[in-house]
Amino acid sequence: MQDKEEKEFTLQKRRCLVVWVYSLKQLKTLKRYGFIQYVSRRMKYVVLYMNEEAIEQAEEKINSLHFVRRVERSYRPDVEMNFAEKIGTKAAYQQEDEGFNVEELNTQIRLAENV
């Protein structure tokens, strides 16, 4: 039996925050802000996922906590991941002009016998 009301599935835009901490004792307070994906006990950082629209407010609040060193935002959602147009074309090998001029030189190799 199908319900008359069909619920539509929508994807939530999420982003990752890497929270560098002094101590891992306060992990329970970080659970309030989002889903903890990974905890590095040796390097003392926490990978935290949360909704995109709440990230700026949460980042400020997390950064103001006394046990937090710094908070880094993930840039993966900002990077374009569509490589379909570039694979196998010359556009894949082209880079933006960074002020360096590269000239291709036509050099001829001469053997010592012919010199």
PDB file of C-alpha atoms in Angstrom, residues 5 7 28 36-37 40 43 46 75 93-94 97 102 107 110 115:
ATOM      1  CA  GLU A   5       1.249  11.577   0.305  1.00  0.00           C
ATOM      2  CA  LYS A   7       7.505  12.336   0.476  1.00  0.00           C
ATOM      3  CA  LYS A  28      30.459  15.848  23.773  1.00  0.00           C
ATOM      4  CA  ILE A  36      31.402  13.838  14.123  1.00  0.00           C
ATOM      5  CA  GLN A  37      32.889  11.832  11.263  1.00  0.00           C
ATOM      6  CA  SER A  40      42.365  11.934  15.418  1.00  0.00           C
ATOM      7  CA  MET A  43      47.016  14.954  16.041  1.00  0.00           C
ATOM      8  CA  VAL A  46      37.889  16.441  14.830  1.00  0.00           C
ATOM      9  CA  TYR A  75      36.742  23.727   0.296  1.00  0.00           C
ATOM     10  CA  TYR A  93      46.764  20.305 -20.155  1.00  0.00           C
ATOM     11  CA  GLN A  94      46.261  24.035 -20.338  1.00  0.00           C
ATOM     12  CA  ASP A  97      48.703  32.179 -17.205  1.00  0.00           C
ATOM     13  CA  VAL A 102      57.201  29.034 -21.717  1.00  0.00           C
ATOM     14  CA  THR A 107      66.647  21.517 -30.660  1.00  0.00           C
ATOM     15  CA  ARG A 110      73.839  15.890 -33.137  1.00  0.00           C
ATOM     16  CA  VAL A 115      80.385  16.882 -35.655  1.00  0.00           C
TER      17      VAL A 115
END
